[in-house]
Tab-separated table of C-alpha atoms and ligand atoms in Angstrom:
chain	number	residue	atom	x	y	z
A	6	MET	CA	1.642	11.426	30.522
A	7	THR	CA	0.176	11.316	27.022
A	8	THR	CA	-2.727	8.999	26.213
A	9	ALA	CA	-1.995	6.565	23.390
A	10	PRO	CA	-4.165	7.360	20.347
A	11	THR	CA	-6.714	4.709	19.435
A	12	ALA	CA	-7.492	3.567	15.911
A	13	ALA	CA	-10.874	2.809	14.353
A	14	LYS	CA	-10.299	-0.693	12.980
A	15	GLY	CA	-10.962	-0.640	9.254
A	16	LEU	CA	-11.515	3.136	9.644
A	17	GLU	CA	-15.125	2.340	10.549
A	18	GLY	CA	-17.154	5.491	11.075
A	19	VAL	CA	-14.254	7.795	10.131
A	20	ILE	CA	-15.204	10.729	7.892
A	21	ALA	CA	-12.161	10.762	5.601
A	22	GLY	CA	-13.083	13.518	3.155
A	23	GLU	CA	-15.793	15.511	1.420
A	24	THR	CA	-17.431	14.780	-1.921
A	25	GLU	CA	-20.099	16.216	-4.182
A	26	ILE	CA	-20.420	12.969	-6.127
A	27	CYS	CA	-22.340	10.486	-4.012
A	28	ASN	CA	-23.945	9.926	-0.628
A	29	VAL	CA	-24.328	6.431	0.809
A	30	GLU	CA	-26.748	6.261	3.747
A	31	GLN	CA	-28.983	3.545	5.126
A	32	THR	CA	-31.916	5.764	4.165
A	33	SER	CA	-30.869	6.588	0.583
A	34	LEU	CA	-28.202	6.268	-2.096
A	35	ILE	CA	-27.708	9.397	-4.147
A	36	TYR	CA	-25.528	10.165	-7.198
A	37	ARG	CA	-25.121	13.959	-7.457
A	38	GLY	CA	-28.567	14.509	-5.931
A	39	TYR	CA	-30.449	11.774	-7.816
A	40	GLU	CA	-31.812	8.750	-5.958
A	41	ILE	CA	-30.605	5.361	-7.175
A	42	ALA	CA	-34.118	3.931	-7.792
A	43	ASP	CA	-34.914	6.997	-9.929
A	44	LEU	CA	-31.722	6.508	-11.949
A	45	ALA	CA	-32.199	2.738	-12.318
A	46	ALA	CA	-35.740	3.270	-13.608
A	47	ASN	CA	-35.188	6.306	-15.807
A	48	ALA	CA	-31.557	6.844	-16.822
A	49	SER	CA	-29.299	4.921	-19.177
A	50	PHE	CA	-25.777	4.000	-18.109
A	51	GLU	CA	-24.326	6.575	-20.528
A	52	GLU	CA	-26.488	9.271	-18.899
A	53	VAL	CA	-25.341	8.227	-15.433
A	54	ALA	CA	-21.720	8.156	-16.606
A	55	TYR	CA	-22.087	11.712	-17.916
A	56	LEU	CA	-23.764	12.813	-14.667
A	57	LEU	CA	-20.904	11.399	-12.599
A	58	LEU	CA	-18.061	12.642	-14.794
A	59	VAL	CA	-19.389	16.063	-15.771
A	60	GLY	CA	-21.565	16.816	-12.737
A	61	GLU	CA	-24.958	17.408	-14.345
A	62	LYS	CA	-27.572	15.461	-16.260
A	63	PRO	CA	-26.813	15.764	-20.020
A	64	THR	CA	-29.109	17.515	-22.471
A	65	SER	CA	-30.025	15.368	-25.468
A	66	SER	CA	-27.338	17.008	-27.629
A	67	GLU	CA	-24.726	16.654	-24.866
A	68	LEU	CA	-25.687	12.992	-24.514
A	69	ALA	CA	-25.439	12.383	-28.252
A	70	ALA	CA	-21.983	14.000	-28.357
A	71	PHE	CA	-20.836	12.027	-25.287
A	72	LYS	CA	-22.021	8.730	-26.784
A	73	ALA	CA	-20.272	9.539	-30.061
A	74	GLU	CA	-17.025	10.274	-28.192
A	75	LEU	CA	-17.264	6.949	-26.348
A	76	VAL	CA	-17.930	5.012	-29.557
A	77	ALA	CA	-14.929	6.698	-31.214
A	78	GLU	CA	-12.643	5.667	-28.333
A	79	ARG	CA	-13.600	1.980	-28.126
A	80	ALA	CA	-10.766	0.539	-30.229
A	81	LEU	CA	-7.555	-0.380	-28.401
A	82	PRO	CA	-3.957	0.429	-29.390
A	83	ALA	CA	-2.117	-2.417	-31.140
A	84	GLN	CA	0.199	-3.011	-28.165
A	85	VAL	CA	-2.762	-3.641	-25.859
A	86	CYS	CA	-4.318	-5.997	-28.434
A	87	GLU	CA	-1.012	-7.890	-28.610
A	88	PHE	CA	-1.031	-8.325	-24.838
A	89	LEU	CA	-4.678	-9.418	-24.899
A	90	LYS	CA	-3.976	-12.009	-27.610
A	91	GLY	CA	-1.797	-13.771	-25.042
A	92	SER	CA	-4.215	-13.267	-22.163
A	93	GLY	CA	-6.063	-16.550	-22.788
A	94	ASP	CA	-2.805	-18.417	-22.249
A	95	LEU	CA	-2.124	-16.463	-19.051
A	96	VAL	CA	-5.576	-17.331	-17.707
A	97	ASN	CA	-5.883	-20.891	-19.043
A	98	ASN	CA	-2.319	-22.114	-18.505
A	99	HIS	CA	-0.827	-19.840	-15.870
A	100	ASN	CA	-2.013	-18.066	-12.757
A	101	ALA	CA	-3.834	-14.990	-14.074
A	102	VAL	CA	-7.507	-14.185	-13.566
A	103	PRO	CA	-9.458	-11.671	-15.668
A	104	MET	CA	-9.146	-8.911	-13.042
A	105	ASP	CA	-5.345	-9.190	-13.319
A	106	ILE	CA	-5.504	-9.025	-17.116
A	107	LEU	CA	-7.736	-5.958	-16.924
A	108	ARG	CA	-5.391	-4.291	-14.417
A	109	THR	CA	-2.417	-4.865	-16.704
A	110	GLY	CA	-4.412	-3.798	-19.776
A	111	VAL	CA	-5.237	-0.459	-18.143
A	112	SER	CA	-1.629	-0.071	-17.086
A	113	ILE	CA	-0.404	-0.629	-20.662
A	114	LEU	CA	-2.980	1.875	-21.931
A	115	SER	CA	-1.260	4.531	-19.817
A	116	HIS	CA	1.967	4.101	-21.832
A	117	LEU	CA	0.085	4.891	-25.022
A	118	ASP	CA	-2.266	7.651	-23.877
A	119	GLY	CA	-1.047	11.094	-24.974
A	120	ASP	CA	-2.570	12.622	-21.823
A	121	SER	CA	-1.228	10.081	-19.356
A	122	GLN	CA	1.154	12.418	-17.500
A	123	ASP	CA	-1.232	15.396	-17.505
A	124	ASN	CA	-3.485	15.828	-14.446
A	125	ALA	CA	-5.237	18.972	-15.728
A	126	PRO	CA	-9.079	18.793	-15.599
A	127	GLU	CA	-9.491	18.684	-19.414
A	128	ALA	CA	-6.901	15.911	-19.766
A	129	ASN	CA	-8.465	13.988	-16.875
A	130	LEU	CA	-11.907	14.182	-18.487
A	131	ARG	CA	-10.517	12.993	-21.832
A	132	LYS	CA	-8.808	10.056	-20.089
A	133	SER	CA	-11.989	9.216	-18.149
A	134	LYS	CA	-13.965	8.917	-21.380
A	135	ARG	CA	-11.237	6.854	-23.034
A	136	LEU	CA	-11.019	4.436	-20.116
A	137	LEU	CA	-14.799	4.144	-19.986
A	138	ALA	CA	-14.857	3.300	-23.697
A	139	GLN	CA	-11.785	1.031	-23.698
A	140	ILE	CA	-12.439	-1.174	-20.656
A	141	PRO	CA	-15.315	-3.141	-22.288
A	142	THR	CA	-13.035	-3.781	-25.263
A	143	ILE	CA	-10.341	-5.159	-22.957
A	144	ILE	CA	-12.934	-7.432	-21.318
A	145	GLY	CA	-14.330	-8.567	-24.667
A	146	HIS	CA	-10.957	-9.249	-26.303
A	147	MET	CA	-9.758	-11.068	-23.203
A	148	GLN	CA	-12.830	-13.312	-23.108
A	149	ASN	CA	-12.395	-14.203	-26.770
A	150	SER	CA	-8.750	-15.024	-26.153
A	151	ILE	CA	-9.733	-17.233	-23.183
A	152	ASP	CA	-12.300	-19.001	-25.400
A	153	GLY	CA	-9.838	-19.369	-28.312
A	154	ARG	CA	-11.845	-17.163	-30.686
A	155	ASP	CA	-10.944	-14.159	-32.797
A	156	PHE	CA	-11.527	-10.731	-31.300
A	157	VAL	CA	-14.921	-9.161	-31.929
A	158	ALA	CA	-14.690	-5.564	-33.137
A	159	PRO	CA	-16.607	-2.911	-31.184
A	160	ASP	CA	-20.014	-2.221	-32.749
A	161	ALA	CA	-20.646	1.515	-33.199
A	162	SER	CA	-24.382	0.956	-33.561
A	163	LEU	CA	-24.701	-0.478	-30.039
A	164	SER	CA	-25.053	1.099	-26.607
A	165	HIS	CA	-22.294	0.734	-24.048
A	166	SER	CA	-24.054	-2.253	-22.436
A	167	ALA	CA	-25.021	-4.044	-25.646
A	168	ASN	CA	-21.537	-3.528	-27.101
A	169	LEU	CA	-19.935	-4.964	-23.958
A	170	LEU	CA	-22.089	-8.094	-24.227
A	171	LYS	CA	-21.519	-8.448	-27.969
A	172	MET	CA	-17.760	-8.142	-27.705
A	173	MET	CA	-17.673	-10.969	-25.157
A	174	THR	CA	-19.737	-13.393	-27.241
A	175	GLY	CA	-19.875	-12.142	-30.832
A	176	GLU	CA	-23.683	-12.088	-30.657
A	177	ASN	CA	-26.083	-9.184	-30.435
A	178	PRO	CA	-27.769	-9.343	-27.022
A	179	THR	CA	-31.541	-9.352	-26.740
A	180	PRO	CA	-33.092	-6.025	-25.690
A	181	GLU	CA	-33.934	-7.669	-22.339
A	182	ALA	CA	-30.314	-8.706	-21.723
A	183	GLU	CA	-29.101	-5.243	-22.735
A	184	LYS	CA	-31.530	-3.673	-20.252
A	185	VAL	CA	-30.454	-5.912	-17.373
A	186	MET	CA	-26.794	-5.187	-18.083
A	187	ASP	CA	-27.483	-1.461	-18.367
A	188	VAL	CA	-29.294	-1.280	-15.022
A	189	SER	CA	-26.573	-3.327	-13.329
A	190	LEU	CA	-23.993	-0.835	-14.613
A	191	VAL	CA	-26.109	2.070	-13.295
A	192	LEU	CA	-26.272	0.392	-9.880
A	193	TYR	CA	-22.536	-0.339	-9.761
A	194	ALA	CA	-21.340	3.055	-11.006
A	195	GLU	CA	-20.567	4.847	-7.759
A	196	HIS	CA	-20.562	4.347	-3.977
A	197	ASP	CA	-18.634	7.159	-2.249
A	198	TYR	CA	-15.601	6.128	-0.152
A	199	ASN	CA	-15.628	2.376	-0.756
A	200	ALA	CA	-12.191	0.725	-0.596
A	201	SER	CA	-11.324	0.922	-4.305
A	202	THR	CA	-12.443	4.534	-4.669
A	203	PHE	CA	-10.524	5.498	-1.532
A	204	THR	CA	-7.485	3.736	-3.028
A	205	SER	CA	-7.843	5.769	-6.214
A	206	ARG	CA	-8.112	9.004	-4.227
A	207	ILE	CA	-5.029	8.202	-2.160
A	208	ILE	CA	-3.037	7.654	-5.358
A	209	ALA	CA	-4.495	10.816	-6.916
A	210	SER	CA	-3.634	12.770	-3.753
A	211	THR	CA	0.081	12.173	-4.317
A	212	LEU	CA	-0.500	13.778	-7.739
A	213	GLY	CA	-0.299	10.314	-9.203
A	214	ASP	CA	-1.976	10.072	-12.603
A	215	MET	CA	-5.408	8.742	-13.530
A	216	HIS	CA	-4.272	5.452	-15.093
A	217	GLY	CA	-2.148	4.712	-12.024
A	218	ALA	CA	-5.026	5.525	-9.685
A	219	VAL	CA	-7.393	3.319	-11.702
A	220	THR	CA	-4.858	0.485	-11.802
A	221	GLY	CA	-4.641	0.604	-8.002
A	222	ALA	CA	-8.422	0.756	-7.720
A	223	ILE	CA	-8.788	-2.375	-9.876
A	224	ALA	CA	-6.412	-4.211	-7.545
A	225	ALA	CA	-8.487	-3.071	-4.554
A	226	LEU	CA	-11.805	-4.030	-6.157
A	227	LYS	CA	-10.578	-7.547	-6.936
A	228	GLY	CA	-10.686	-8.698	-3.299
A	229	LYS	CA	-13.583	-10.899	-2.160
A	230	LEU	CA	-14.520	-8.542	0.661
A	231	HIS	CA	-15.141	-5.879	-2.004
A	232	GLY	CA	-16.030	-6.246	-5.708
A	233	GLY	CA	-14.744	-9.810	-5.943
A	234	ALA	CA	-17.812	-10.752	-3.907
A	235	ASN	CA	-20.054	-10.956	-6.987
A	236	GLU	CA	-17.968	-13.858	-8.286
A	237	ALA	CA	-17.587	-15.333	-4.794
A	238	ALA	CA	-21.354	-15.145	-4.200
A	239	MET	CA	-22.029	-17.191	-7.333
A	240	ASP	CA	-19.251	-19.641	-6.428
A	241	MET	CA	-20.866	-20.042	-3.002
A	242	LEU	CA	-24.270	-20.817	-4.538
A	243	SER	CA	-22.592	-23.363	-6.840
A	244	ASP	CA	-20.958	-24.957	-3.786
A	245	ILE	CA	-24.315	-25.161	-2.025
A	246	ARG	CA	-25.896	-26.726	-5.140
A	247	ARG	CA	-23.047	-29.261	-5.368
A	248	ASP	CA	-23.440	-30.173	-1.689
A	249	ILE	CA	-27.251	-30.347	-1.452
A	250	GLY	CA	-28.009	-31.846	-4.849
A	251	PRO	CA	-30.377	-30.715	-7.595
A	252	GLU	CA	-33.418	-29.867	-5.417
A	253	ASN	CA	-33.811	-26.808	-3.204
A	254	ASP	CA	-34.317	-28.730	0.016
A	255	THR	CA	-34.680	-26.072	2.742
A	256	ALA	CA	-33.474	-28.435	5.485
A	257	LYS	CA	-30.277	-29.171	3.543
A	258	ILE	CA	-29.714	-25.477	2.750
A	259	THR	CA	-30.211	-24.627	6.430
A	260	GLU	CA	-27.742	-27.342	7.436
A	261	TRP	CA	-25.186	-26.010	4.917
A	262	MET	CA	-25.541	-22.545	6.352
A	263	HIS	CA	-25.380	-23.675	9.962
A	264	ASN	CA	-22.090	-25.383	9.124
A	265	ALA	CA	-20.843	-22.129	7.605
A	266	PHE	CA	-21.937	-20.198	10.706
A	267	ALA	CA	-20.270	-22.771	12.998
A	268	GLU	CA	-17.024	-22.481	11.043
A	269	LYS	CA	-17.373	-18.656	11.157
A	270	ARG	CA	-17.235	-18.483	7.365
A	271	LYS	CA	-18.322	-15.248	5.734
A	272	LEU	CA	-21.239	-15.685	3.338
A	273	MET	CA	-20.296	-13.894	0.164
A	274	GLY	CA	-22.633	-11.173	-1.053
A	275	PHE	CA	-23.946	-10.460	2.451
A	276	GLY	CA	-23.234	-7.615	4.868
A	277	HIS	CA	-21.977	-4.104	4.304
A	278	ARG	CA	-19.973	-1.554	6.224
A	279	VAL	CA	-22.609	1.158	5.827
A	280	TYR	CA	-25.865	-0.673	5.102
A	281	LYS	CA	-26.771	-2.699	8.163
A	282	ASN	CA	-30.452	-3.049	7.183
A	283	GLY	CA	-30.114	-3.706	3.443
A	284	ASP	CA	-28.442	-2.331	0.322
A	285	HIS	CA	-30.726	-0.134	-1.847
A	286	ARG	CA	-29.309	-1.683	-5.011
A	287	ALA	CA	-29.885	-5.347	-4.114
A	288	PRO	CA	-33.696	-5.569	-4.460
A	289	ILE	CA	-33.598	-3.618	-7.740
A	290	LEU	CA	-31.114	-6.024	-9.297
A	291	HIS	CA	-32.766	-9.065	-7.716
A	292	ALA	CA	-36.125	-8.234	-9.316
A	293	LEU	CA	-34.560	-7.724	-12.755
A	294	GLY	CA	-32.423	-10.832	-12.507
A	295	ARG	CA	-35.357	-12.949	-11.376
A	296	LYS	CA	-37.412	-11.767	-14.351
A	297	ALA	CA	-34.535	-12.732	-16.657
A	298	ALA	CA	-34.370	-16.130	-14.928
A	299	GLU	CA	-38.100	-16.700	-15.419
A	300	ALA	CA	-37.639	-16.006	-19.118
A	301	ARG	CA	-34.704	-18.419	-19.356
A	302	GLY	CA	-36.289	-21.406	-17.630
A	303	ASP	CA	-36.429	-23.659	-14.586
A	304	GLU	CA	-32.703	-24.091	-13.954
A	305	PHE	CA	-32.308	-20.331	-13.501
A	306	VAL	CA	-35.494	-19.886	-11.456
A	307	LYS	CA	-34.198	-22.627	-9.153
A	308	LEU	CA	-30.979	-20.707	-8.711
A	309	PHE	CA	-32.915	-17.625	-7.637
A	310	GLU	CA	-35.078	-19.735	-5.308
A	311	LEU	CA	-31.911	-21.133	-3.735
A	312	GLY	CA	-30.588	-17.588	-3.310
A	313	GLU	CA	-33.882	-16.450	-1.780
A	314	THR	CA	-33.749	-19.275	0.789
A	315	VAL	CA	-30.140	-18.430	1.671
A	316	GLN	CA	-31.150	-14.768	1.988
A	317	LYS	CA	-34.096	-15.582	4.275
A	318	ILE	CA	-31.936	-17.702	6.586
A	319	MET	CA	-29.291	-14.940	6.766
A	320	GLU	CA	-31.906	-12.321	7.549
A	321	ASP	CA	-33.870	-14.435	10.052
A	322	GLU	CA	-30.930	-15.929	11.899
A	323	LYS	CA	-28.190	-13.316	11.564
A	324	ASN	CA	-30.039	-10.104	10.682
A	325	ILE	CA	-27.541	-9.680	7.815
A	326	TYR	CA	-28.820	-8.544	4.413
A	327	PRO	CA	-27.565	-9.113	0.872
A	328	ASN	CA	-25.473	-6.428	-0.774
A	329	VAL	CA	-25.623	-5.694	-4.516
A	330	ASP	CA	-23.101	-8.455	-5.281
A	331	PHE	CA	-25.483	-11.232	-4.196
A	332	PRO	CA	-28.196	-10.689	-6.840
A	333	CYS	CA	-25.477	-9.688	-9.299
A	334	GLY	CA	-23.928	-13.156	-9.154
A	335	MET	CA	-27.242	-14.867	-9.908
A	336	THR	CA	-28.180	-12.290	-12.545
A	337	TYR	CA	-24.932	-12.461	-14.529
A	338	PHE	CA	-25.047	-16.279	-14.303
A	339	THR	CA	-28.557	-16.211	-15.758
A	340	MET	CA	-27.213	-14.053	-18.598
A	341	GLY	CA	-24.561	-16.673	-19.378
A	342	ILE	CA	-21.617	-14.473	-18.444
A	343	PRO	CA	-18.521	-16.435	-17.322
A	344	VAL	CA	-18.132	-16.030	-13.541
A	345	PRO	CA	-14.532	-14.664	-13.640
A	346	GLN	CA	-15.800	-11.706	-15.715
A	347	TYR	CA	-18.299	-10.505	-13.097
A	348	THR	CA	-15.805	-8.285	-11.269
A	349	PRO	CA	-14.267	-6.923	-14.504
A	350	ILE	CA	-17.821	-5.899	-15.486
A	351	PHE	CA	-18.090	-4.144	-12.114
A	352	VAL	CA	-14.954	-2.233	-13.232
A	353	ALA	CA	-16.607	-1.353	-16.567
A	354	SER	CA	-19.159	0.533	-14.492
A	355	ARG	CA	-17.210	1.777	-11.436
A	356	ILE	CA	-14.614	3.376	-13.720
A	357	THR	CA	-17.065	6.296	-13.859
A	358	GLY	CA	-17.142	6.733	-10.089
A	359	TRP	CA	-13.375	6.309	-9.768
A	360	CYS	CA	-12.629	8.868	-12.477
A	361	ALA	CA	-15.094	11.356	-10.962
A	362	HIS	CA	-13.352	10.976	-7.598
A	363	ILE	CA	-9.864	11.231	-9.097
A	364	MET	CA	-10.888	14.473	-10.823
A	365	GLU	CA	-12.457	15.792	-7.615
A	366	GLN	CA	-9.282	14.947	-5.690
A	367	HIS	CA	-7.007	16.642	-8.240
A	368	ALA	CA	-9.258	19.706	-8.325
A	369	ASN	CA	-8.936	20.350	-4.588
A	370	ASN	CA	-5.964	18.320	-3.511
A	371	ARG	CA	-4.253	17.696	-0.252
A	372	LEU	CA	-2.031	14.655	0.293
A	373	ILE	CA	-3.954	11.890	2.111
A	374	ARG	CA	-1.627	10.826	4.865
A	375	PRO	CA	-3.251	9.739	8.144
A	376	ARG	CA	-1.450	8.780	11.350
A	377	VAL	CA	-1.327	5.301	12.853
A	378	ALA	CA	-1.210	4.157	16.481
A	379	TYR	CA	2.144	2.468	17.170
A	380	VAL	CA	1.686	-0.767	19.106
A	381	GLY	CA	5.182	-2.255	18.541
A	382	PRO	CA	8.016	-2.829	21.028
A	383	ALA	CA	8.976	-0.071	23.504
A	384	LEU	CA	12.217	1.787	22.812
A	385	ARG	CA	15.256	-0.535	23.064
A	386	ASN	CA	19.004	-0.331	22.312
A	387	TRP	CA	20.548	-2.116	19.335
A	388	LYS	CA	23.824	-2.903	21.192
A	389	SER	CA	22.432	-4.145	24.528
B	10	SDX	C1	-18.946	-4.145	-1.944
B	10	SDX	O1	-17.988	-0.157	0.713
B	10	SDX	C2	-18.743	-0.216	-0.299
B	10	SDX	O2	-19.546	0.646	-0.529
B	10	SDX	C3	-18.556	-1.459	-1.148
B	10	SDX	C4	-19.582	-1.707	-2.262
B	10	SDX	C5	-19.438	-0.699	-3.389
B	10	SDX	O3	-20.405	-0.505	-4.111
B	10	SDX	O4	-18.332	-0.173	-3.568
B	10	SDX	O5	-20.920	-1.668	-1.760
B	10	SDX	C6	-19.349	-3.084	-2.939
B	10	SDX	O6	-17.782	-4.311	-1.704
B	10	SDX	C7	-20.019	-4.951	-1.222
B	10	SDX	C8	-19.474	-5.886	-0.163
B	10	SDX	C9	-19.063	-7.198	-0.788
B	10	SDX	N1	-18.440	-8.121	0.160
B	10	SDX	C10	-19.014	-9.262	0.573
B	10	SDX	O7	-20.148	-9.585	0.229
B	10	SDX	C11	-18.150	-10.153	1.419
B	10	SDX	C12	-18.944	-10.665	2.632
B	10	SDX	N2	-19.220	-9.565	3.508
B	10	SDX	C13	-18.446	-9.304	4.622
B	10	SDX	O8	-17.224	-9.897	4.800
B	10	SDX	C14	-18.680	-7.975	5.352
B	10	SDX	O9	-20.033	-7.833	5.583
B	10	SDX	C15	-18.104	-6.721	4.700
B	10	SDX	C16	-16.631	-6.875	4.343
B	10	SDX	C17	-18.872	-6.332	3.435
B	10	SDX	C18	-18.244	-5.554	5.714
B	10	SDX	O10	-17.380	-5.784	6.761
B	10	SDX	P1	-17.403	-4.995	8.128
B	10	SDX	O11	-18.121	-3.732	8.045
B	10	SDX	O12	-15.979	-4.943	8.596
B	10	SDX	O13	-18.244	-5.945	9.079
B	10	SDX	P2	-17.695	-7.180	9.900
B	10	SDX	O14	-16.935	-8.112	9.057
B	10	SDX	O15	-16.943	-6.616	11.096
B	10	SDX	O16	-19.015	-7.858	10.369
B	10	SDX	C19	-19.786	-7.435	11.503
B	10	SDX	C20	-20.486	-8.653	12.039
B	10	SDX	C21	-19.492	-9.764	12.382
B	10	SDX	O17	-20.105	-10.531	13.414
B	10	SDX	P3	-19.542	-10.415	14.919
B	10	SDX	O18	-18.111	-10.832	14.869
B	10	SDX	O19	-19.691	-8.974	15.338
B	10	SDX	O20	-20.412	-11.385	15.686
B	10	SDX	O21	-21.349	-9.216	11.071
B	10	SDX	C22	-20.881	-10.519	10.681
B	10	SDX	C23	-19.425	-10.580	11.138
B	10	SDX	O22	-19.017	-11.874	11.359
B	10	SDX	N3	-20.921	-10.559	9.218
B	10	SDX	C24	-21.053	-11.683	8.505
B	10	SDX	C25	-21.055	-11.264	7.186
B	10	SDX	N4	-20.921	-9.935	7.127
B	10	SDX	C26	-20.834	-9.516	8.369
B	10	SDX	N5	-21.170	-12.953	8.870
B	10	SDX	C27	-21.280	-13.866	7.880
B	10	SDX	N6	-21.286	-13.526	6.559
B	10	SDX	C28	-21.171	-12.232	6.208
B	10	SDX	N7	-21.162	-11.920	4.943
């Protein structure tokens, strides 16, 4: 008699591959050997992007060349601009959300990229840089279409983060806003075998191409249990504010949360498959976001105070900690970014991690094809 195989639900605890790119542990988060707090304090997003894509920290001349390549690739082909002109209508009058527009935008880019069918390392690196440069332009053009404004051209004088913010609003961000955005992109850039990265590697393992793998990864990131949680976390805080009124009354917040616990609702921005005692990225972003809130005024400080009370109740009563998406929601809100763009901005960063993983998969490929435990009906005859 054979024993039926058992499955790890959600593949929890399964080691599904090897990587040189990132290590996620409760004790540390490392990108290619560098600790996340070190990177957040000392590296720009462009430097981290280079580190992830190329494998080593750039020299100053390598960094300058990399930045120049990104700037040169920011403009979008006319066909993608045409699609984005209509994206405001799709979002405002139909059923699209910005993550869907971004997914389709990346998919259209593949039709127009001269390297799209080539999985060679050099072609993959060229495509990684193009996608990294083009995704903020898709987000910016889309936001202007949603708001009924003309597109804002990419600004070659600005960093990746400042350009992203300018293209969404038409205004140069303050140095403080640029810094907060830059650190958030550093924190979001990579996280080993999370669901969207695993999706991209599965697609790459069939010898599927980079744009296809990224398109699939965007679809995976959209879900609320994954990257969509930064939007959902902010929506949840807005719901709490609506229900408790303008003051941060701890008794009312506690009651709101006890209702959520009783109804077994998941609190967005809390919990993590790997980090059971806290996400390394969350306190870094929380501190930056709170400082931005203090600079912006009472309304934003009150939002952070609400979040801190929610966090304390979760920790005290459930022993569940915030993940990076919880402070991200409050931070991007403080910066005036429209909530439905929070997860697309996550993409603008995670594209680096995805592309690094797609290249690693193509460089040492074997088809990813696990088994599954069959739990359906026993063998039966069609005619009887
Ligand atoms: C990201 O994987 C990555 O690395 C992802 C990411 C990245 O950088 O790529 O870090 C980014 O996706 C962060 C996660 C964003 N998602 C959310 O914030 C959504 C809310 N969180 C959860 O639904 C949950 O914590 C997950 C999905 C993040 C993790 O799910 P697991 O590992 O399957 O854990 P679980 O759902 O089985 O929870 C274990 C227990 C359960 O209680 P019991 O049934 O055992 O009593 O903890 C409870 C859960 O009910 N729990 C929560 C909770 N998270 C876990 N209860 C209430 N609210 C929560 N948020």
